[in-house]
Short mmCIF file of C-alpha atoms and ligand atoms in Angstrom, two decimals:
data_model
loop_
_atom_site.label_atom_id
_atom_site.label_comp_id
_atom_site.label_asym_id
_atom_site.label_seq_id
_atom_site.Cartn_x
_atom_site.Cartn_y
_atom_site.Cartn_z
CA MET A 1 -70.63 -29.28 65.26
CA LYS A 2 -70.44 -27.15 68.47
CA LEU A 3 -68.48 -27.90 71.75
CA LEU A 4 -68.59 -26.00 74.67
CA ILE A 5 -65.81 -25.90 77.43
CA ARG A 6 -67.25 -24.46 80.39
CA GLN A 7 -65.56 -22.84 83.78
CA GLY A 8 -62.10 -23.56 82.73
CA ARG A 9 -59.06 -21.61 83.65
CA PHE A 10 -58.30 -19.95 80.59
CA ILE A 11 -54.74 -19.26 79.98
CA ASP A 12 -53.65 -17.09 77.09
CA PRO A 13 -49.66 -16.19 77.38
CA VAL A 14 -50.13 -13.77 74.34
CA GLY A 15 -52.76 -11.76 75.34
CA GLY A 16 -51.52 -12.29 78.95
CA ILE A 17 -55.35 -13.46 79.97
CA GLY A 18 -56.13 -15.73 82.73
CA GLY A 19 -59.42 -16.16 84.63
CA VAL A 20 -62.38 -18.31 84.49
CA MET A 21 -63.86 -18.39 81.11
CA ASP A 22 -66.16 -20.27 79.03
CA ILE A 23 -64.87 -21.17 75.35
CA LEU A 24 -67.34 -22.25 72.48
CA LEU A 25 -65.93 -24.08 69.44
CA GLU A 26 -67.92 -24.06 66.47
CA ASP A 27 -66.95 -25.58 62.87
CA GLY A 28 -63.26 -25.85 63.71
CA ARG A 29 -62.92 -22.56 64.96
CA VAL A 30 -63.14 -20.60 68.41
CA ALA A 31 -66.39 -19.00 68.18
CA VAL A 32 -66.80 -17.12 71.63
CA ILE A 33 -64.59 -16.83 74.70
CA GLY A 34 -66.51 -15.06 77.20
CA SER A 35 -68.83 -15.78 80.83
CA ASN A 36 -71.96 -17.55 80.85
CA VAL A 37 -72.03 -18.53 77.13
CA ASP A 38 -75.23 -20.10 76.26
CA PRO A 39 -74.39 -23.84 75.14
CA ASP A 40 -77.28 -23.55 72.49
CA GLY A 41 -76.99 -27.65 71.65
CA ALA A 42 -73.31 -27.61 71.86
CA GLU A 43 -71.70 -30.83 73.59
CA ILE A 44 -70.46 -29.54 76.90
CA ILE A 45 -67.11 -30.03 78.77
CA GLU A 46 -67.22 -29.08 82.31
CA ALA A 47 -63.78 -27.69 83.04
CA GLU A 48 -64.06 -26.47 86.64
CA ASN A 49 -60.36 -26.25 88.35
CA LEU A 50 -58.99 -27.26 84.78
CA ILE A 51 -56.66 -25.18 82.95
CA VAL A 52 -57.82 -24.53 79.33
CA SER A 53 -55.07 -23.56 76.77
CA SER A 54 -54.03 -23.75 73.08
CA GLY A 55 -53.36 -27.08 72.17
CA LEU A 56 -49.67 -28.16 72.55
CA VAL A 57 -47.50 -27.74 69.92
CA ASP A 58 -44.17 -30.14 69.58
CA MET A 59 -41.75 -28.68 66.89
CA HIS A 60 -39.34 -32.00 67.32
CA VAL A 61 -40.74 -35.40 66.86
CA HIS A 62 -39.51 -38.68 65.11
CA LEU A 63 -42.91 -40.63 63.94
CA ARG A 64 -40.62 -43.30 62.14
CA ASP A 65 -42.95 -43.64 58.91
CA PRO A 66 -42.00 -44.15 56.18
CA GLY A 67 -39.31 -47.12 56.93
CA TYR A 68 -39.18 -48.00 60.76
CA THR A 69 -42.63 -48.86 61.61
CA HIS A 70 -41.50 -51.25 64.01
CA LYS A 71 -40.50 -48.23 66.15
CA GLU A 72 -43.60 -45.96 65.74
CA THR A 73 -46.13 -45.59 62.81
CA ILE A 74 -47.87 -42.35 62.34
CA GLU A 75 -51.16 -43.37 63.53
CA THR A 76 -49.37 -44.44 66.74
CA GLY A 77 -47.34 -41.35 67.15
CA ARG A 78 -50.40 -39.11 66.61
CA ALA A 79 -52.46 -41.07 69.49
CA ALA A 80 -49.49 -40.51 71.68
CA ALA A 81 -49.41 -36.97 70.87
CA ALA A 82 -52.93 -36.50 71.43
CA ALA A 83 -52.74 -38.24 74.88
CA GLY A 84 -49.78 -35.72 75.53
CA GLY A 85 -51.87 -32.89 74.99
CA PHE A 86 -50.20 -32.33 71.43
CA THR A 87 -52.65 -30.97 68.61
CA ALA A 88 -49.92 -30.28 66.31
CA VAL A 89 -46.38 -31.88 65.97
CA ALA A 90 -43.37 -31.23 63.23
CA CYS A 91 -41.60 -34.59 62.17
CA MET A 92 -38.10 -35.09 61.44
CA PRO A 93 -37.17 -36.09 58.00
CA ASN A 94 -35.17 -39.04 59.45
CA THR A 95 -37.21 -41.85 58.02
CA ARG A 96 -36.43 -44.20 55.25
CA PRO A 97 -36.43 -42.78 52.63
CA VAL A 98 -35.49 -39.63 54.00
CA CYS A 99 -38.04 -37.10 53.73
CA ASP A 100 -35.95 -35.19 51.37
CA ASP A 101 -38.76 -34.57 48.32
CA ALA A 102 -42.00 -33.71 47.74
CA GLU A 103 -43.35 -37.12 47.38
CA VAL A 104 -42.47 -38.31 51.17
CA VAL A 105 -43.94 -34.86 52.27
CA ALA A 106 -46.94 -35.79 50.56
CA TYR A 107 -47.12 -39.39 51.83
CA ILE A 108 -46.74 -37.97 55.44
CA LEU A 109 -49.68 -35.82 54.92
CA ASP A 110 -51.71 -38.32 53.33
CA LYS A 111 -51.13 -40.84 56.51
CA ALA A 112 -52.10 -37.86 58.80
CA LYS A 113 -55.55 -36.72 56.95
CA THR A 114 -57.87 -38.56 59.28
CA PRO A 115 -59.22 -36.36 62.48
CA GLY A 116 -56.48 -36.24 65.19
CA THR A 117 -53.41 -34.27 65.87
CA ARG A 118 -51.78 -32.05 63.02
CA VAL A 119 -48.85 -33.71 61.52
CA LEU A 120 -46.20 -30.80 60.20
CA PRO A 121 -43.68 -32.90 58.06
CA ILE A 122 -40.14 -31.14 58.22
CA GLY A 123 -38.06 -31.48 54.82
CA ALA A 124 -34.59 -32.54 54.87
CA LEU A 125 -31.78 -29.85 54.21
CA THR A 126 -29.69 -31.96 52.07
CA ILE A 127 -30.64 -35.00 49.94
CA ASN A 128 -30.60 -38.16 52.16
CA GLU A 129 -29.55 -35.93 55.03
CA ASP A 130 -25.98 -36.79 53.33
CA GLY A 131 -25.07 -33.18 54.23
CA GLU A 132 -23.65 -32.78 50.73
CA LYS A 133 -26.23 -31.70 48.32
CA LEU A 134 -29.13 -29.38 49.06
CA THR A 135 -32.62 -30.44 48.86
CA ASP A 136 -35.28 -28.58 46.72
CA ALA A 137 -36.63 -25.85 49.34
CA ALA A 138 -39.12 -24.74 47.16
CA ALA A 139 -40.59 -27.98 46.21
CA LEU A 140 -40.49 -29.23 49.65
CA ARG A 141 -42.39 -25.70 51.04
CA GLY A 142 -44.74 -26.73 48.16
CA ALA A 143 -45.55 -29.94 49.16
CA GLY A 144 -46.36 -28.72 52.50
CA ALA A 145 -42.92 -28.71 54.42
CA VAL A 146 -42.94 -26.41 57.57
CA ALA A 147 -39.27 -26.22 58.10
CA LEU A 148 -35.69 -27.59 57.23
CA SER A 149 -33.60 -30.29 58.87
CA ASP A 150 -30.88 -32.70 58.98
CA ASP A 151 -31.74 -33.70 62.62
CA GLY A 152 -29.88 -36.84 63.80
CA MET A 153 -27.34 -36.30 60.91
CA PRO A 154 -25.91 -32.65 61.86
CA VAL A 155 -24.54 -30.78 58.90
CA GLN A 156 -20.69 -30.74 59.27
CA ASN A 157 -19.85 -28.56 56.19
CA ALA A 158 -20.12 -25.01 56.94
CA ASN A 159 -20.23 -24.27 53.47
CA VAL A 160 -23.28 -26.37 52.98
CA MET A 161 -24.96 -24.97 56.02
CA ARG A 162 -24.42 -21.57 54.70
CA ASP A 163 -25.85 -22.18 51.39
CA GLY A 164 -28.59 -24.03 53.10
CA LEU A 165 -29.45 -21.15 55.60
CA MET A 166 -29.71 -18.61 52.60
CA LYS A 167 -31.77 -20.96 50.47
CA ALA A 168 -34.20 -21.81 53.05
CA SER A 169 -34.68 -18.07 54.00
CA ARG A 170 -35.47 -17.38 50.68
CA GLN A 171 -38.72 -19.59 50.92
CA HIS A 172 -39.29 -18.55 54.38
CA LEU A 173 -38.39 -21.63 55.82
CA THR A 174 -36.36 -22.05 59.39
CA VAL A 175 -33.47 -24.46 59.32
CA LEU A 176 -33.84 -26.77 62.53
CA SER A 177 -30.06 -27.46 63.40
CA HIS A 178 -28.81 -30.52 65.26
CA CYS A 179 -25.74 -29.21 66.77
CA GLU A 180 -22.91 -32.01 67.16
CA ASP A 181 -19.48 -32.23 65.73
CA LYS A 182 -19.71 -35.80 64.13
CA ASP A 183 -15.80 -36.24 64.40
CA MET A 184 -15.96 -35.69 68.13
CA VAL A 185 -18.90 -37.68 69.11
CA LYS A 186 -18.62 -40.48 66.94
CA ASN A 187 -21.22 -43.04 67.78
CA TYR A 188 -20.31 -42.95 71.45
CA ALA A 189 -23.32 -43.45 73.95
CA VAL A 190 -22.90 -40.90 76.91
CA ASN A 191 -21.68 -37.50 77.79
CA GLU A 192 -17.60 -37.10 77.98
CA GLY A 193 -17.24 -36.55 81.72
CA GLN A 194 -17.38 -38.49 84.99
CA VAL A 195 -19.62 -41.09 83.94
CA SER A 196 -17.65 -42.00 80.73
CA ARG A 197 -14.68 -42.42 83.01
CA ALA A 198 -16.36 -44.61 85.47
CA LEU A 199 -17.57 -46.99 82.62
CA GLY A 200 -14.17 -46.63 80.81
CA ILE A 201 -15.98 -45.42 77.67
CA HIS A 202 -15.43 -42.73 75.25
CA GLY A 203 -18.03 -40.00 75.47
CA ARG A 204 -19.54 -37.03 73.69
CA PRO A 205 -17.85 -33.56 74.81
CA ALA A 206 -19.82 -30.48 75.74
CA ILE A 207 -17.78 -28.67 73.13
CA ALA A 208 -18.94 -30.87 70.29
CA GLU A 209 -22.33 -29.29 70.56
CA GLU A 210 -21.21 -25.78 71.66
CA LEU A 211 -18.76 -25.27 68.57
CA MET A 212 -21.74 -26.21 66.18
CA VAL A 213 -24.19 -23.81 68.01
CA MET A 214 -21.41 -21.08 67.57
CA ARG A 215 -20.70 -21.71 64.15
CA ASP A 216 -24.67 -21.60 63.28
CA ALA A 217 -24.97 -18.38 65.34
CA MET A 218 -22.37 -17.12 63.23
CA LEU A 219 -24.09 -17.97 60.15
CA ALA A 220 -27.16 -16.56 61.04
CA GLU A 221 -25.54 -13.36 61.95
CA GLU A 222 -23.57 -13.30 58.54
CA THR A 223 -26.83 -14.43 56.35
CA GLY A 224 -29.49 -13.07 58.15
CA ALA A 225 -31.35 -16.45 57.96
CA ALA A 226 -33.45 -17.74 60.63
CA VAL A 227 -31.48 -20.72 62.62
CA HIS A 228 -33.08 -22.76 65.23
CA ILE A 229 -31.15 -24.87 67.40
CA CYS A 230 -32.59 -28.02 68.45
CA HIS A 231 -32.54 -29.75 71.78
CA VAL A 232 -29.69 -27.48 73.60
CA SER A 233 -28.04 -29.35 76.58
CA THR A 234 -25.32 -27.42 77.51
CA ALA A 235 -25.15 -24.26 79.92
CA LYS A 236 -22.62 -23.01 77.74
CA SER A 237 -24.73 -23.50 74.31
CA ALA A 238 -27.56 -21.27 75.87
CA ALA A 239 -25.29 -18.69 76.99
CA ILE A 240 -23.89 -18.56 73.38
CA ILE A 241 -27.42 -18.16 72.24
CA ARG A 242 -28.27 -15.57 74.80
CA ASN A 243 -25.23 -13.58 73.69
CA TYR A 244 -26.37 -13.65 69.84
CA LYS A 245 -30.14 -13.10 70.86
CA HIS A 246 -28.94 -9.87 72.26
CA LYS A 247 -27.05 -8.67 69.34
CA GLY A 248 -30.39 -9.15 67.26
CA VAL A 249 -29.17 -12.17 65.47
CA PRO A 250 -32.29 -14.48 64.23
CA ILE A 251 -31.38 -17.36 66.63
CA THR A 252 -34.03 -19.49 68.50
CA CYS A 253 -33.73 -22.48 70.28
CA GLU A 254 -35.30 -25.55 72.33
CA THR A 255 -34.47 -27.90 74.96
CA CYS A 256 -36.35 -31.07 76.26
CA PRO A 257 -37.72 -32.38 79.40
CA GLN A 258 -34.74 -34.75 79.81
CA TYR A 259 -32.24 -31.88 79.47
CA PHE A 260 -33.73 -29.71 82.40
CA THR A 261 -34.69 -32.98 84.94
CA LEU A 262 -31.77 -35.60 84.38
CA THR A 263 -27.99 -35.87 84.47
CA GLU A 264 -25.18 -38.10 82.83
CA GLU A 265 -25.71 -40.21 85.98
CA GLU A 266 -28.99 -41.61 84.80
CA VAL A 267 -27.08 -43.90 82.48
CA GLN A 268 -25.76 -45.43 85.45
CA LYS A 269 -29.05 -46.19 86.71
CA GLN A 270 -30.81 -46.95 83.61
CA GLY A 271 -28.67 -47.83 81.13
CA THR A 272 -29.74 -47.30 77.31
CA MET A 273 -32.92 -45.93 78.50
CA ALA A 274 -31.05 -42.75 79.11
CA ARG A 275 -28.96 -42.87 75.88
CA VAL A 276 -29.75 -39.64 73.93
CA ASN A 277 -28.14 -37.42 71.25
CA PRO A 278 -27.23 -35.06 72.52
CA PRO A 279 -26.30 -36.96 75.96
CA LEU A 280 -27.64 -35.98 79.20
CA ARG A 281 -24.82 -33.87 80.60
CA THR A 282 -24.00 -32.58 84.47
CA LYS A 283 -25.97 -30.80 87.07
CA ALA A 284 -24.36 -27.32 86.18
CA ASP A 285 -25.75 -27.99 82.95
CA VAL A 286 -29.34 -28.39 84.24
CA GLU A 287 -29.05 -25.45 86.24
CA GLY A 288 -28.03 -23.67 83.10
CA ILE A 289 -31.03 -24.81 80.99
CA ILE A 290 -33.10 -23.81 83.51
CA ALA A 291 -31.73 -20.42 83.81
CA ALA A 292 -32.28 -19.99 80.05
CA LEU A 293 -35.58 -21.02 80.28
CA ARG A 294 -36.30 -18.66 83.08
CA ASP A 295 -34.66 -15.75 81.07
CA GLY A 296 -36.33 -16.36 77.52
CA THR A 297 -33.19 -17.38 75.81
CA ILE A 298 -34.41 -20.92 75.30
CA ASP A 299 -38.00 -20.09 73.33
CA ALA A 300 -39.42 -23.52 73.17
CA ILE A 301 -39.72 -26.85 74.92
CA ALA A 302 -39.94 -29.91 72.43
CA THR A 303 -39.86 -33.68 72.83
CA ASP A 304 -37.28 -34.85 70.51
CA HIS A 305 -39.62 -38.08 71.01
CA ALA A 306 -37.65 -40.91 69.49
CA PRO A 307 -39.16 -44.19 69.77
CA HIS A 308 -36.71 -47.27 69.44
CA SER A 309 -38.00 -51.10 69.65
CA ALA A 310 -37.58 -52.93 73.08
CA GLU A 311 -35.19 -55.35 71.02
CA GLU A 312 -33.00 -52.22 70.09
CA LYS A 313 -32.82 -50.63 73.61
CA ALA A 314 -31.94 -54.11 75.02
CA LYS A 315 -28.68 -54.07 73.24
CA PRO A 316 -25.34 -53.10 75.17
CA LEU A 317 -25.13 -49.41 76.14
CA GLU A 318 -22.55 -48.86 73.47
CA ASP A 319 -24.80 -50.52 70.64
CA ALA A 320 -28.30 -49.52 71.31
CA PRO A 321 -29.74 -46.43 69.49
CA SER A 322 -29.80 -43.03 70.93
CA GLY A 323 -33.21 -41.47 71.99
CA MET A 324 -36.34 -41.60 74.25
CA VAL A 325 -39.88 -41.16 73.74
CA GLY A 326 -41.36 -38.13 75.58
CA LEU A 327 -44.89 -37.00 74.08
CA GLU A 328 -46.86 -38.89 76.81
CA THR A 329 -44.96 -37.25 79.48
CA ALA A 330 -43.64 -34.24 78.42
CA LEU A 331 -46.10 -31.71 79.85
CA ALA A 332 -46.39 -33.63 83.16
CA VAL A 333 -42.46 -33.84 83.58
CA THR A 334 -42.16 -30.00 82.61
CA LEU A 335 -45.02 -28.80 85.18
CA THR A 336 -43.60 -31.41 88.15
CA ALA A 337 -39.94 -29.84 87.41
CA LEU A 338 -40.68 -26.25 86.44
CA TYR A 339 -44.16 -24.94 87.47
CA HIS A 340 -44.66 -27.10 91.13
CA THR A 341 -41.19 -25.92 91.99
CA GLY A 342 -41.93 -22.22 91.45
CA LYS A 343 -39.54 -22.07 88.52
CA LEU A 344 -41.68 -20.93 85.73
CA THR A 345 -45.17 -19.77 85.63
CA LEU A 346 -48.14 -21.85 83.74
CA SER A 347 -48.12 -18.92 81.28
CA ASP A 348 -44.43 -19.11 80.39
CA ILE A 349 -44.37 -22.69 80.31
CA LEU A 350 -47.52 -22.94 77.84
CA ARG A 351 -45.61 -20.12 75.99
CA LYS A 352 -42.90 -22.24 75.06
CA MET A 353 -44.89 -25.36 74.27
CA THR A 354 -47.40 -23.47 72.18
CA ILE A 355 -47.20 -20.05 70.55
CA ASN A 356 -43.44 -19.91 70.49
CA PRO A 357 -42.77 -23.36 68.65
CA ALA A 358 -45.61 -22.12 66.10
CA SER A 359 -44.04 -18.98 65.49
CA ILE A 360 -40.84 -20.47 64.72
CA LEU A 361 -42.39 -22.55 62.42
CA ARG A 362 -44.50 -19.74 60.89
CA VAL A 363 -47.61 -22.10 61.20
CA PRO A 364 -51.10 -20.55 62.39
CA TYR A 365 -51.66 -22.57 65.49
CA GLY A 366 -50.55 -22.39 69.16
CA ARG A 367 -52.90 -19.61 70.30
CA LEU A 368 -56.32 -19.97 71.31
CA ALA A 369 -58.24 -16.61 70.29
CA ILE A 370 -61.35 -15.78 68.51
CA GLY A 371 -61.31 -16.94 64.83
CA ASN A 372 -58.17 -19.29 65.06
CA PRO A 373 -58.34 -23.23 64.62
CA ALA A 374 -59.99 -25.07 67.62
CA ASP A 375 -56.82 -26.70 68.93
CA VAL A 376 -57.43 -26.91 72.68
CA VAL A 377 -55.90 -28.95 75.54
CA VAL A 378 -57.87 -29.14 79.33
CA PHE A 379 -55.54 -30.46 81.91
CA ASP A 380 -55.63 -30.73 85.61
CA PRO A 381 -52.32 -29.07 86.84
CA ASP A 382 -52.23 -30.73 90.00
CA GLU A 383 -53.55 -34.44 89.42
CA VAL A 384 -50.76 -36.94 90.47
CA TRP A 385 -50.29 -39.95 88.25
CA GLU A 386 -47.57 -42.61 88.00
CA VAL A 387 -45.73 -43.46 84.46
CA GLU A 388 -46.49 -46.69 83.27
CA PRO A 389 -44.72 -47.18 80.09
CA GLU A 390 -46.67 -50.37 79.26
CA LYS A 391 -49.65 -48.01 78.87
CA PHE A 392 -48.23 -45.70 76.42
CA LEU A 393 -50.20 -45.32 73.02
CA SER A 394 -46.56 -44.88 71.64
CA MET A 395 -45.29 -48.07 70.32
CA GLY A 396 -41.80 -46.93 72.18
CA ARG A 397 -41.53 -47.60 75.66
CA ASN A 398 -38.24 -46.35 76.08
CA THR A 399 -38.67 -43.42 78.76
CA PRO A 400 -36.38 -42.68 81.26
CA PHE A 401 -39.26 -41.58 83.51
CA GLY A 402 -40.90 -44.92 84.05
CA GLY A 403 -42.33 -45.35 87.46
CA ARG A 404 -42.07 -41.67 88.15
CA ARG A 405 -44.87 -39.89 89.89
CA LEU A 406 -45.67 -36.65 87.98
CA LYS A 407 -48.07 -33.66 88.87
CA GLY A 408 -50.44 -32.71 86.00
CA LYS A 409 -52.76 -34.67 83.72
CA VAL A 410 -54.08 -34.41 80.31
CA LYS A 411 -58.18 -34.49 80.23
CA TYR A 412 -59.12 -33.61 76.73
CA THR A 413 -57.16 -33.03 73.73
CA ILE A 414 -59.00 -31.08 70.85
CA VAL A 415 -58.28 -30.67 67.30
CA ASP A 416 -60.35 -28.79 64.97
CA GLY A 417 -62.94 -28.42 67.56
CA ARG A 418 -63.32 -32.31 67.85
CA ILE A 419 -62.24 -34.12 70.82
CA VAL A 420 -59.61 -36.75 70.00
CA TYR A 421 -58.36 -38.22 73.32
CA ARG A 422 -59.99 -38.07 76.86
CA GLY A 423 -58.00 -38.74 79.92
O1 LIG B 1 -31.18 -39.38 70.42
C1 LIG B 1 -31.64 -39.29 69.28
N1 LIG B 1 -32.35 -39.76 68.56
N2 LIG B 1 -31.25 -37.80 68.60
C2 LIG B 1 -31.50 -37.68 67.25
O2 LIG B 1 -30.81 -36.55 67.12
C3 LIG B 1 -32.02 -38.32 66.39
C4 LIG B 1 -33.03 -39.65 67.12
C5 LIG B 1 -33.49 -40.57 66.66
O3 LIG B 1 -33.84 -40.10 65.18
O4 LIG B 1 -33.39 -41.80 67.12
ZN1 LIG B 2 -31.61 -34.15 67.03
#
């Protein structure tokens, strides 16, 4: 099977290569990158004025299967990912049952073996994400887990985290840490600050995140094991990570589009649609996150795609679940907020959405180069469109970006040399 992507603007953040190129994909691999490539019977995509990049890699999504298939299934999650330009997504283990053994990993991989976006299961760090007993890292890795995490249920016991980091490290697995002190955040719905005060409710303080970021940075320093901080939402969290990176500590981190575009005030406008953990913060935090994206402190942009049903999100603010979908808007929100404003280059954005997350997960994706897997996204960086949640391929409609006009539209998503989405 052959596919020729003709005359697109090729961007490779690793090689620093750009420019108009033809790219030939053959038998699931990148065969040729060059000029005037002979189609020789290949199916042709005319990509003039379109960007051609490695397919996007999302290191943090919730696919809800097994157990919560009224929110999302692996099938609908993969369809949403493909529509968003993602050719690989790493799914968090907070399913029912929790993905804490080889059997659940195998179940997920089996459901995701049809053509489409690759699914990379993340195993739980502790059994049932209870934060007490460590899972069998070797067995999880053997079954195909790419990392370990108790995302959604942050590990509170520092000793468990310390042992978990060391055990994961021996299996060459990165631990992805959701940083929040549970006693400080309880089940509160919003940031602690002017909005929680205006609403007369308790909030989740920034320090609840920052203390855990500091703990994990220190544990990474002490153990030498790789720790990755999930969804950084405060300026001070980013500052701590910057400081530890400068010391050479093996710490990496991600943020999500909601944290560099929205503030806590969004909750007053959109209610439960803007409820997410960690919560939307302040303008100063948004600015701090953007600065940390610019100086390289923040390695990756992930979505934390967290679909919930309309019924669940219709509950009162304090009872509704936290989370927002992101797969179908992430690229466009990022381009609109960071590229079209001149804050980040296309190459830097793509680096944080392809090779960096893939490298942190140690998977062989994220770079469009000869011989590599033929995973590609083709997008128009300038096309304007309006977010219509009812048209999402995800079952989740819980986005805070509904009705927004965004600039940047996915045209083709290609996995293994096969077109899996046409925009
Ligand atoms: O808002 C969130 N939703 N944050 C998490 O960490 C978990 C996620 C979910 O699973 O719904
Ligand atoms: Zn999380």
